[in-house]
PDB file of C-alpha atoms in Angstrom:
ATOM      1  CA  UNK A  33      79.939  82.786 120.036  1.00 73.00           C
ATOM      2  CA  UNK A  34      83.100  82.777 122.058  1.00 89.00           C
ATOM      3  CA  UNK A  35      84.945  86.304 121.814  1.00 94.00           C
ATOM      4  CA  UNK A  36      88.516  86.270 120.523  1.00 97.00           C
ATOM      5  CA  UNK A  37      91.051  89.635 120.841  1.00 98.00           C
ATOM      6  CA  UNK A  38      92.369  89.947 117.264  1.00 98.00           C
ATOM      7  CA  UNK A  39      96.079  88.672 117.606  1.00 98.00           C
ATOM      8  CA  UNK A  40      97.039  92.656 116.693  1.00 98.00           C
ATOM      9  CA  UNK A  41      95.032  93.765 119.372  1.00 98.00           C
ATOM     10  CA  UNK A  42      96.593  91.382 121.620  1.00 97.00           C
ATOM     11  CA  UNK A  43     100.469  91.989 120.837  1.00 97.00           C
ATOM     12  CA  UNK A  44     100.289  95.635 120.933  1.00 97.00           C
ATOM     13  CA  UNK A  45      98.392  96.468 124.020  1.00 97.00           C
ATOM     14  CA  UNK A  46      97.987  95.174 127.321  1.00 96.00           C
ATOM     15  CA  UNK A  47      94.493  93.877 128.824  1.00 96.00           C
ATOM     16  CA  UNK A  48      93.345  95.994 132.252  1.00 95.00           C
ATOM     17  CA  UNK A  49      89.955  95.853 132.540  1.00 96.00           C
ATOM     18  CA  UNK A  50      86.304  94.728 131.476  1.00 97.00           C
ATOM     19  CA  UNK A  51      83.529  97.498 131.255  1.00 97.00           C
ATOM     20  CA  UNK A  52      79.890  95.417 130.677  1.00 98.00           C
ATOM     21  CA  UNK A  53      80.235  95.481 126.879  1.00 98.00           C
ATOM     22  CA  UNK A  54      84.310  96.583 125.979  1.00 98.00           C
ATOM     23  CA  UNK A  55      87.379  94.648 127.321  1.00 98.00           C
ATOM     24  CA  UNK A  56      89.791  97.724 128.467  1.00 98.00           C
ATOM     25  CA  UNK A  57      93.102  97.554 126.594  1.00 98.00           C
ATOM     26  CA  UNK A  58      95.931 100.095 127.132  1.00 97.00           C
ATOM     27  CA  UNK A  59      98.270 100.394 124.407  1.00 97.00           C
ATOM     28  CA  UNK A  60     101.829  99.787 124.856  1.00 96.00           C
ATOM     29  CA  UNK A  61     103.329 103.265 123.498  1.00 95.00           C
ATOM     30  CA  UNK A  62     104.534 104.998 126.556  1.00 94.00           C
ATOM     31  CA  UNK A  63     104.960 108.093 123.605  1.00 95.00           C
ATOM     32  CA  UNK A  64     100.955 108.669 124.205  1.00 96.00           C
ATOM     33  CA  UNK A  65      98.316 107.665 127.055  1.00 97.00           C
ATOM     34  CA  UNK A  66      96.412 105.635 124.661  1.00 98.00           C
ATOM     35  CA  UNK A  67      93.192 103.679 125.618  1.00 98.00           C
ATOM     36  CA  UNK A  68      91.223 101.196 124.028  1.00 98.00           C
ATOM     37  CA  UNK A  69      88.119  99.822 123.936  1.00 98.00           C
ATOM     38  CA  UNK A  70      86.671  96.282 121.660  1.00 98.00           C
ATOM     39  CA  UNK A  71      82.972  95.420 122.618  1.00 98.00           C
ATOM     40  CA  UNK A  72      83.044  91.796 123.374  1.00 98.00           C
ATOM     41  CA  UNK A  73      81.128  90.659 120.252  1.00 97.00           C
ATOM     42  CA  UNK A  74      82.579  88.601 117.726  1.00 95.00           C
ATOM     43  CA  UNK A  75      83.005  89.478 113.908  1.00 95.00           C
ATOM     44  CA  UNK A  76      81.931  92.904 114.363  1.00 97.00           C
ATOM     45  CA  UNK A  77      83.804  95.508 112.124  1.00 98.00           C
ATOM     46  CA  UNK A  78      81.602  98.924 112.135  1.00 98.00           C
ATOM     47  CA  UNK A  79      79.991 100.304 115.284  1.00 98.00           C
ATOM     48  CA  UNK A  80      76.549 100.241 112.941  1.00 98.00           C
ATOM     49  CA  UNK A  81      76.731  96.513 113.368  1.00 98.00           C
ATOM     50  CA  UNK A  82      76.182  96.842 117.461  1.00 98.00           C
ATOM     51  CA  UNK A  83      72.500  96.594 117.809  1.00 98.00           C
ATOM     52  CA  UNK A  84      71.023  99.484 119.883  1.00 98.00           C
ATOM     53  CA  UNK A  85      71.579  98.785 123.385  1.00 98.00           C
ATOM     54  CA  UNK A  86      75.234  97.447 122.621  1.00 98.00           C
ATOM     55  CA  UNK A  87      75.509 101.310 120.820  1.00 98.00           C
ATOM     56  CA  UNK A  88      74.041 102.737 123.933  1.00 98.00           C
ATOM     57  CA  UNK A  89      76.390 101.005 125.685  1.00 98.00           C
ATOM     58  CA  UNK A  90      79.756 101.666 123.523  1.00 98.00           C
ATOM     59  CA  UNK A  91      79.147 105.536 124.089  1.00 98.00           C
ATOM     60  CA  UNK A  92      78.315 105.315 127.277  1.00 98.00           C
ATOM     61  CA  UNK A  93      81.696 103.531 128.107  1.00 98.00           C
ATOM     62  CA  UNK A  94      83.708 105.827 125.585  1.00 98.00           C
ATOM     63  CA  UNK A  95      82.747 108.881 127.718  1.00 98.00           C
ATOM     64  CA  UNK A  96      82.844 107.089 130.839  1.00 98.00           C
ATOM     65  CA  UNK A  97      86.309 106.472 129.727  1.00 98.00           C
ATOM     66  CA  UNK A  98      87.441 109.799 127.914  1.00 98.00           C
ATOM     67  CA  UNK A  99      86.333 112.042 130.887  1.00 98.00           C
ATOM     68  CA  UNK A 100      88.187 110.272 133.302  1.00 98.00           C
ATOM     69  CA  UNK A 101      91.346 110.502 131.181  1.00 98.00           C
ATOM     70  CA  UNK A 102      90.664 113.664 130.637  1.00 98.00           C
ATOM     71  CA  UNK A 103      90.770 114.804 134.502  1.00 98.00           C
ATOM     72  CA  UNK A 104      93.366 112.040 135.199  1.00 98.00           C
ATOM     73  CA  UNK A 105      95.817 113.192 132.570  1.00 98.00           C
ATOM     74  CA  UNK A 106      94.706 117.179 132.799  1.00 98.00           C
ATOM     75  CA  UNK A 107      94.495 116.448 128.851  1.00 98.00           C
ATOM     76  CA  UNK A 108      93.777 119.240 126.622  1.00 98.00           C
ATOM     77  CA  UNK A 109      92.199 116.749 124.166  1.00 98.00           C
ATOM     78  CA  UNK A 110      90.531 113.409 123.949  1.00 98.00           C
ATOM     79  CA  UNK A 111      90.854 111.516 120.643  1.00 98.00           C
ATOM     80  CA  UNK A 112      88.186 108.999 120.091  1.00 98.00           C
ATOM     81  CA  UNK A 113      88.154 107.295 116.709  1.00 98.00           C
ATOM     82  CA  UNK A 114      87.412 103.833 114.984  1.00 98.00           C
ATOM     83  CA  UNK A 115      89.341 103.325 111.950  1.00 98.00           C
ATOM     84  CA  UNK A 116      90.158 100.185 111.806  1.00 98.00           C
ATOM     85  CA  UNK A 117      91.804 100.459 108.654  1.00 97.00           C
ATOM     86  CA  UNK A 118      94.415  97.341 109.913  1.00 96.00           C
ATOM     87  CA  UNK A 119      92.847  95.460 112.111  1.00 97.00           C
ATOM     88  CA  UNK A 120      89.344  94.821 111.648  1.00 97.00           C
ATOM     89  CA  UNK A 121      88.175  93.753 114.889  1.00 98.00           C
ATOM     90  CA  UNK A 122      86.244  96.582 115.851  1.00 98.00           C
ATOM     91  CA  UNK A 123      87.766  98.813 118.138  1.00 98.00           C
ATOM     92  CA  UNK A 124      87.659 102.582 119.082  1.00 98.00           C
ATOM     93  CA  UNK A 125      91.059 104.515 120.721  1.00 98.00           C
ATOM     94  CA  UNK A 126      91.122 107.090 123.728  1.00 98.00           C
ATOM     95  CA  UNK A 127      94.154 109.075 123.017  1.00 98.00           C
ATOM     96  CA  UNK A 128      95.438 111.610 125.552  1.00 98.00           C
ATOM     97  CA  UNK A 129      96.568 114.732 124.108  1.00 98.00           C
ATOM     98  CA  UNK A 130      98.522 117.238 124.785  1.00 98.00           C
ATOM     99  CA  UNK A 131      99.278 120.755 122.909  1.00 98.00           C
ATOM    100  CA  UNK A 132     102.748 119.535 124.165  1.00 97.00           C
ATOM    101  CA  UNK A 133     102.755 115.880 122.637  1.00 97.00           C
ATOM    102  CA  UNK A 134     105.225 114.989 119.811  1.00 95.00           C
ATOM    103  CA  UNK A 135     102.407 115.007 117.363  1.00 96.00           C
ATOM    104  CA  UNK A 136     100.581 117.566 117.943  1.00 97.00           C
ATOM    105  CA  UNK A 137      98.138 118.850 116.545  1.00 96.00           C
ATOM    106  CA  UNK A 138      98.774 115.706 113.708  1.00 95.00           C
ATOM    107  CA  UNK A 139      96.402 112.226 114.692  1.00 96.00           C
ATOM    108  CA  UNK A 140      98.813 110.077 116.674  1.00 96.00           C
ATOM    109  CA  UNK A 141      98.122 107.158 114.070  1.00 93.00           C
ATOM    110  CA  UNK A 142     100.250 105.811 111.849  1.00 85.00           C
ATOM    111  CA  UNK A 143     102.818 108.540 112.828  1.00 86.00           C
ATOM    112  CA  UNK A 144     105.169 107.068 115.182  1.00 91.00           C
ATOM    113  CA  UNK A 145     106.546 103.314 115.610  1.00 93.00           C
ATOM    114  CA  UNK A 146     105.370 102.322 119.527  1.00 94.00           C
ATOM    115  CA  UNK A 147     108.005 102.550 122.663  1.00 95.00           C
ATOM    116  CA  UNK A 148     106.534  99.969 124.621  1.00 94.00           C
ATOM    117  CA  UNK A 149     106.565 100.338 128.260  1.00 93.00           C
ATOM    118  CA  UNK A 150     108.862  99.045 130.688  1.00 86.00           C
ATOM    119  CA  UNK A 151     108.102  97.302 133.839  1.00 72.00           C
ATOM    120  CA  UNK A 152     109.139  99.880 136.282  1.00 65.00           C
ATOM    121  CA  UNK A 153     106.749 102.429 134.169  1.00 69.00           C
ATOM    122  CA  UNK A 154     103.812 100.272 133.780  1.00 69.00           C
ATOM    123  CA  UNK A 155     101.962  99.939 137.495  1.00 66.00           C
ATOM    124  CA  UNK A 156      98.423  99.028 137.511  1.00 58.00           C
ATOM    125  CA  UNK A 157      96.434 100.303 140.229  1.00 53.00           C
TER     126      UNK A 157
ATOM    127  CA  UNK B  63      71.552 129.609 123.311  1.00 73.00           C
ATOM    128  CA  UNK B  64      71.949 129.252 119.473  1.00 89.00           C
ATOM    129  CA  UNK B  65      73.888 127.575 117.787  1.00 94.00           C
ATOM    130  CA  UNK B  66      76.873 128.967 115.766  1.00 97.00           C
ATOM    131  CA  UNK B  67      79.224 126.573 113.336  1.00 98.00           C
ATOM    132  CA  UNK B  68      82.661 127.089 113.789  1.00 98.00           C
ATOM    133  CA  UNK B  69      83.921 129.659 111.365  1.00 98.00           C
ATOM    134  CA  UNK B  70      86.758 126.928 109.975  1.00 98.00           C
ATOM    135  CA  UNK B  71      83.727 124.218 109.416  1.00 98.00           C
ATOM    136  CA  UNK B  72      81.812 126.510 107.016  1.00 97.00           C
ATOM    137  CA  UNK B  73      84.495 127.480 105.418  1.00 97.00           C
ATOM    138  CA  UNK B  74      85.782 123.708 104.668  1.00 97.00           C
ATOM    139  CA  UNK B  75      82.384 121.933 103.923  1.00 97.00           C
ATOM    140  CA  UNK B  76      79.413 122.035 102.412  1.00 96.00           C
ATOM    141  CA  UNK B  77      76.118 122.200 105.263  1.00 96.00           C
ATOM    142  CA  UNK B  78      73.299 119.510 103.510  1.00 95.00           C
ATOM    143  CA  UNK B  79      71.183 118.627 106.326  1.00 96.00           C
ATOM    144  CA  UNK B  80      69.853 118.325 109.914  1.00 97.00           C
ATOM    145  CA  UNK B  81      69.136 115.270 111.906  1.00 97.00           C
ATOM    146  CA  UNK B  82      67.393 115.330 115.339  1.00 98.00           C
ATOM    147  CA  UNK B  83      70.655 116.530 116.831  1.00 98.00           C
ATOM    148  CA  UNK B  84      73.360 117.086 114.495  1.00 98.00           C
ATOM    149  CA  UNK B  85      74.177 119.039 111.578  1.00 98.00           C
ATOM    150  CA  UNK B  86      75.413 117.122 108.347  1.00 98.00           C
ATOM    151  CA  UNK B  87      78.171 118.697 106.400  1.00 98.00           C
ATOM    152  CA  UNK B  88      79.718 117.524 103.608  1.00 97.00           C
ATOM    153  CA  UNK B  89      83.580 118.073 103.725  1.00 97.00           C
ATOM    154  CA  UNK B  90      84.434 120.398 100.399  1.00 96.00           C
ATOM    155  CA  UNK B  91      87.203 117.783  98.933  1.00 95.00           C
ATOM    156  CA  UNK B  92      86.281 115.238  96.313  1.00 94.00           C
ATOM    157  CA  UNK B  93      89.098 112.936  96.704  1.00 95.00           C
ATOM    158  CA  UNK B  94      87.660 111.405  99.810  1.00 96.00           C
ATOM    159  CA  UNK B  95      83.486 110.963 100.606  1.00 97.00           C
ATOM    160  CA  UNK B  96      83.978 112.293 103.701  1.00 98.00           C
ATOM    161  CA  UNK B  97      80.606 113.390 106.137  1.00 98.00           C
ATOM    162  CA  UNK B  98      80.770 115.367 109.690  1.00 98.00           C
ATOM    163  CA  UNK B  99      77.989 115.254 112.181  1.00 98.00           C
ATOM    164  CA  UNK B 100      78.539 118.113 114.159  1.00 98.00           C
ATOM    165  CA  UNK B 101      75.752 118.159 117.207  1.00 98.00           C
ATOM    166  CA  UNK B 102      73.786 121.960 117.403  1.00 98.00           C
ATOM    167  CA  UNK B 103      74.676 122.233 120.905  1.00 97.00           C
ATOM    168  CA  UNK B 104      77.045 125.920 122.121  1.00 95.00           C
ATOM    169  CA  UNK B 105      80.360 124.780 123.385  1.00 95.00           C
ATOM    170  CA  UNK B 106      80.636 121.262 123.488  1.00 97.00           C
ATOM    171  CA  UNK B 107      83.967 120.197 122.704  1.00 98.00           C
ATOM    172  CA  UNK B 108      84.012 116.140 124.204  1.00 98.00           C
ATOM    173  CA  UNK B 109      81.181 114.094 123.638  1.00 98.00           C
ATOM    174  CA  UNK B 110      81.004 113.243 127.205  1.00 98.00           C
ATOM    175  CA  UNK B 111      79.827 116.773 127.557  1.00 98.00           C
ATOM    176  CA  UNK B 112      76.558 116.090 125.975  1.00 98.00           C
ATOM    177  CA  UNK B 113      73.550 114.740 128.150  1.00 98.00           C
ATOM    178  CA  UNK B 114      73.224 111.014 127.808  1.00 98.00           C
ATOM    179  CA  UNK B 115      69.675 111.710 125.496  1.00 98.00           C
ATOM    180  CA  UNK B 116      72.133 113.418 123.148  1.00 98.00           C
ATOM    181  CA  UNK B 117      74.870 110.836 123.483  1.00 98.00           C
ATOM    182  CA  UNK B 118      71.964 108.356 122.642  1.00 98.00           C
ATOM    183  CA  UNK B 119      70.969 110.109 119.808  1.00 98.00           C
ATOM    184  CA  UNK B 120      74.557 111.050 118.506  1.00 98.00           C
ATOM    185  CA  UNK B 121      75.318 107.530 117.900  1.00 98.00           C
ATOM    186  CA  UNK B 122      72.121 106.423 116.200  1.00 98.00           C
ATOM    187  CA  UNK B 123      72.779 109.300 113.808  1.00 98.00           C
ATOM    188  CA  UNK B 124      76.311 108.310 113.556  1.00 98.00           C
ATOM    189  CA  UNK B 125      75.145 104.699 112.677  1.00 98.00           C
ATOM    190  CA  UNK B 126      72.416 105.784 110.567  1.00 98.00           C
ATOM    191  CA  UNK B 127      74.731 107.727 108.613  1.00 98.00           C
ATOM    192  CA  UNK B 128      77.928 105.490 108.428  1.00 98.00           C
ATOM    193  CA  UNK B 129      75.925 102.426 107.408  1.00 98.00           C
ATOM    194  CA  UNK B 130      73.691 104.451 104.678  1.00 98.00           C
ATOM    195  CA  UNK B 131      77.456 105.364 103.106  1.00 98.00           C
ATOM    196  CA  UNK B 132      78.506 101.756 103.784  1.00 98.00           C
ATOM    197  CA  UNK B 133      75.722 100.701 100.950  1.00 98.00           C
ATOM    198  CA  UNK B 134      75.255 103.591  98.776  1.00 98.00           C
ATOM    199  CA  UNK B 135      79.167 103.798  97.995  1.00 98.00           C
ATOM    200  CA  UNK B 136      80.268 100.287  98.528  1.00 98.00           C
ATOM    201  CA  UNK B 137      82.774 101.435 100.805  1.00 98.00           C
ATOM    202  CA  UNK B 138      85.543  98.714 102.551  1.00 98.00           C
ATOM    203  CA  UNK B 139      85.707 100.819 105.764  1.00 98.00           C
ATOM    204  CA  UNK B 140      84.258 103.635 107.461  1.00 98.00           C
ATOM    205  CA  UNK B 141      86.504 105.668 109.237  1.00 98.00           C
ATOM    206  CA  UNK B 142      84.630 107.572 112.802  1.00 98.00           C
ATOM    207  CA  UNK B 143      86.764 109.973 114.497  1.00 98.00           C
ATOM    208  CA  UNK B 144      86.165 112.758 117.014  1.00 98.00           C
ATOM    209  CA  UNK B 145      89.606 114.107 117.075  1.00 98.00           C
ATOM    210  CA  UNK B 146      89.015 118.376 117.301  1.00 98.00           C
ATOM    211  CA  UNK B 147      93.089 119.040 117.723  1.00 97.00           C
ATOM    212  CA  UNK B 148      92.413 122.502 115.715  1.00 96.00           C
ATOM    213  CA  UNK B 149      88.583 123.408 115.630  1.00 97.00           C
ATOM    214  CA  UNK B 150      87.068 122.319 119.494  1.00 97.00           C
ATOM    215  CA  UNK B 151      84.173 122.673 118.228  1.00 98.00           C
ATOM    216  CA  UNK B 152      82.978 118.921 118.424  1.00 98.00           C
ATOM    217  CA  UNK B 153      82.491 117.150 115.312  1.00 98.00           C
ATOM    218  CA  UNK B 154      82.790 113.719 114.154  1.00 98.00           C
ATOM    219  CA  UNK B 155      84.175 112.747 110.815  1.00 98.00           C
ATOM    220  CA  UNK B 156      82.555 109.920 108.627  1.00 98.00           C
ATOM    221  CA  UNK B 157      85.089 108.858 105.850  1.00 98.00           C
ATOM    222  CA  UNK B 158      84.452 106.043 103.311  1.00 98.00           C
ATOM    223  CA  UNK B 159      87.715 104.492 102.622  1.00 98.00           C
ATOM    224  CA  UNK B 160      88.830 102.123  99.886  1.00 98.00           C
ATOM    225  CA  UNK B 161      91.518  99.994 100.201  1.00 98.00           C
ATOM    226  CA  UNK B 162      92.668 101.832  96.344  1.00 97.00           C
ATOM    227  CA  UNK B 163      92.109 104.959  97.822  1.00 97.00           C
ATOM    228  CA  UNK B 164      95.546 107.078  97.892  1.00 95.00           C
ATOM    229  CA  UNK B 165      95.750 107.549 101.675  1.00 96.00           C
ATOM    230  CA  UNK B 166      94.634 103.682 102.451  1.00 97.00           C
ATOM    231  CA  UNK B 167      95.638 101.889 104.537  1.00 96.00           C
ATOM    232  CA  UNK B 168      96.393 105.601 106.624  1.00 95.00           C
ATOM    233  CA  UNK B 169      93.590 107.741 108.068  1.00 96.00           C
ATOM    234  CA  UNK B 170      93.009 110.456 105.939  1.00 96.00           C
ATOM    235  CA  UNK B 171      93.492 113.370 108.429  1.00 93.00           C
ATOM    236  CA  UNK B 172      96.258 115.759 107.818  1.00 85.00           C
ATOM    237  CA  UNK B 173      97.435 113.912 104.414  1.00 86.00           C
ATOM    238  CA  UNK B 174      96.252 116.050 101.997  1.00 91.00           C
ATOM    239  CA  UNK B 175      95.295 119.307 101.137  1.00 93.00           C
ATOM    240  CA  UNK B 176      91.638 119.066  99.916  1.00 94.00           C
ATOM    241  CA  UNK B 177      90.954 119.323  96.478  1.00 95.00           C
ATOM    242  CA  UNK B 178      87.348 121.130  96.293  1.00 94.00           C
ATOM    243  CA  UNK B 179      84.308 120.037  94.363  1.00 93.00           C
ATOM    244  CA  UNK B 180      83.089 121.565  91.434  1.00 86.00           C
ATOM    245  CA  UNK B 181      79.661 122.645  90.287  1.00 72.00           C
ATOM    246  CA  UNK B 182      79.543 119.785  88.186  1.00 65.00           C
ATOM    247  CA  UNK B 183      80.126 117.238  90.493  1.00 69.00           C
ATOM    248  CA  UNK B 184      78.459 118.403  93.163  1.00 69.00           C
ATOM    249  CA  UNK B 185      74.679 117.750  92.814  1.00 66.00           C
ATOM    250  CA  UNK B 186      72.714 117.272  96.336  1.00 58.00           C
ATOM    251  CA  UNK B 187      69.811 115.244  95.398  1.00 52.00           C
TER     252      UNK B 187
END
């Protein structure tokens, strides 16, 4: 089955990379460094739903991914989480935190409305 | 080295059992069903800080778990989250949502204050 980014997914974030099982998304909330990952399998809602290698995979990825942010940023945190509450694509963020941030020590979700990049602000390297 | 549980996890759950590498707790607050693995390893505070074995084994348990809750309380969503702003100690939350529960669609984190169980209706079986 073909893979399709849930149109949510889609409008709020931007696409920057491929990992071998999660398309990379950033989301486009300059308030927070704020990753993404989906695994690349269709009509999947729960990480249980993965079979074991695409689990073994999905973690791997996640820390792959939350380490790096965490040296790149200096972050004094690393949120992971799948909620999915809204959008029930599957889908797990990589938030950067700070004991600075706006929302600290509060979950970033469903606290603040996005501030979407700009294009001087937004370089992909 | 042995393993300690952070002071502020015993005093806000309930410990009920151990899996290969995690301890289960029950979170002390009836209005949500809401589970924490917490892996028995001394100062890990990021999941990419466990060995890949324990990653491996982290998210089997963390499946295991979140489906088993899926089915036994007919739950819409399970909410996963590793988010460890106030105890570092690293733990992942398990929360079965509804979408009539009072904090849906939201995650549940930092909404409420809990509301404890009682002897009655807490029976481990």
């Amino acid at each position: 089955m073909t893979f399709h980014l849930h149109s949510q997914l889609e409008k709020d974030c931007i696409s920057i990379g491929r990992l071998a099982l999660c398309r990379l998304l950033l989301m486009n909330d300059k308030q927070f460094p704020w990753f993404i990952l989906v695994p690349e399998i269709e009509e999947i809602t729960e990480i249980f739903q993965l079979n074991k290698q695409q689990r073994g995979l999905l973690i791997e990825e996640s820390s792959y991914l939350a380490e790096r942010l965490k040296t790149l940023y200096k972050a004094d945190k690393i949120n992971i989480a799948a909620i999915g509450n809204l959008v029930p694509q599957l889908h797990v963020h990589h938030v950067v935190r700070y004991h600075s941030d706006k929302a600290w020590p509060a979950p970033v979700w469903g606290k603040f409305s996005a501030i979407p990049y700009s294009g001087q602000n937004l370089q992909i390297q």
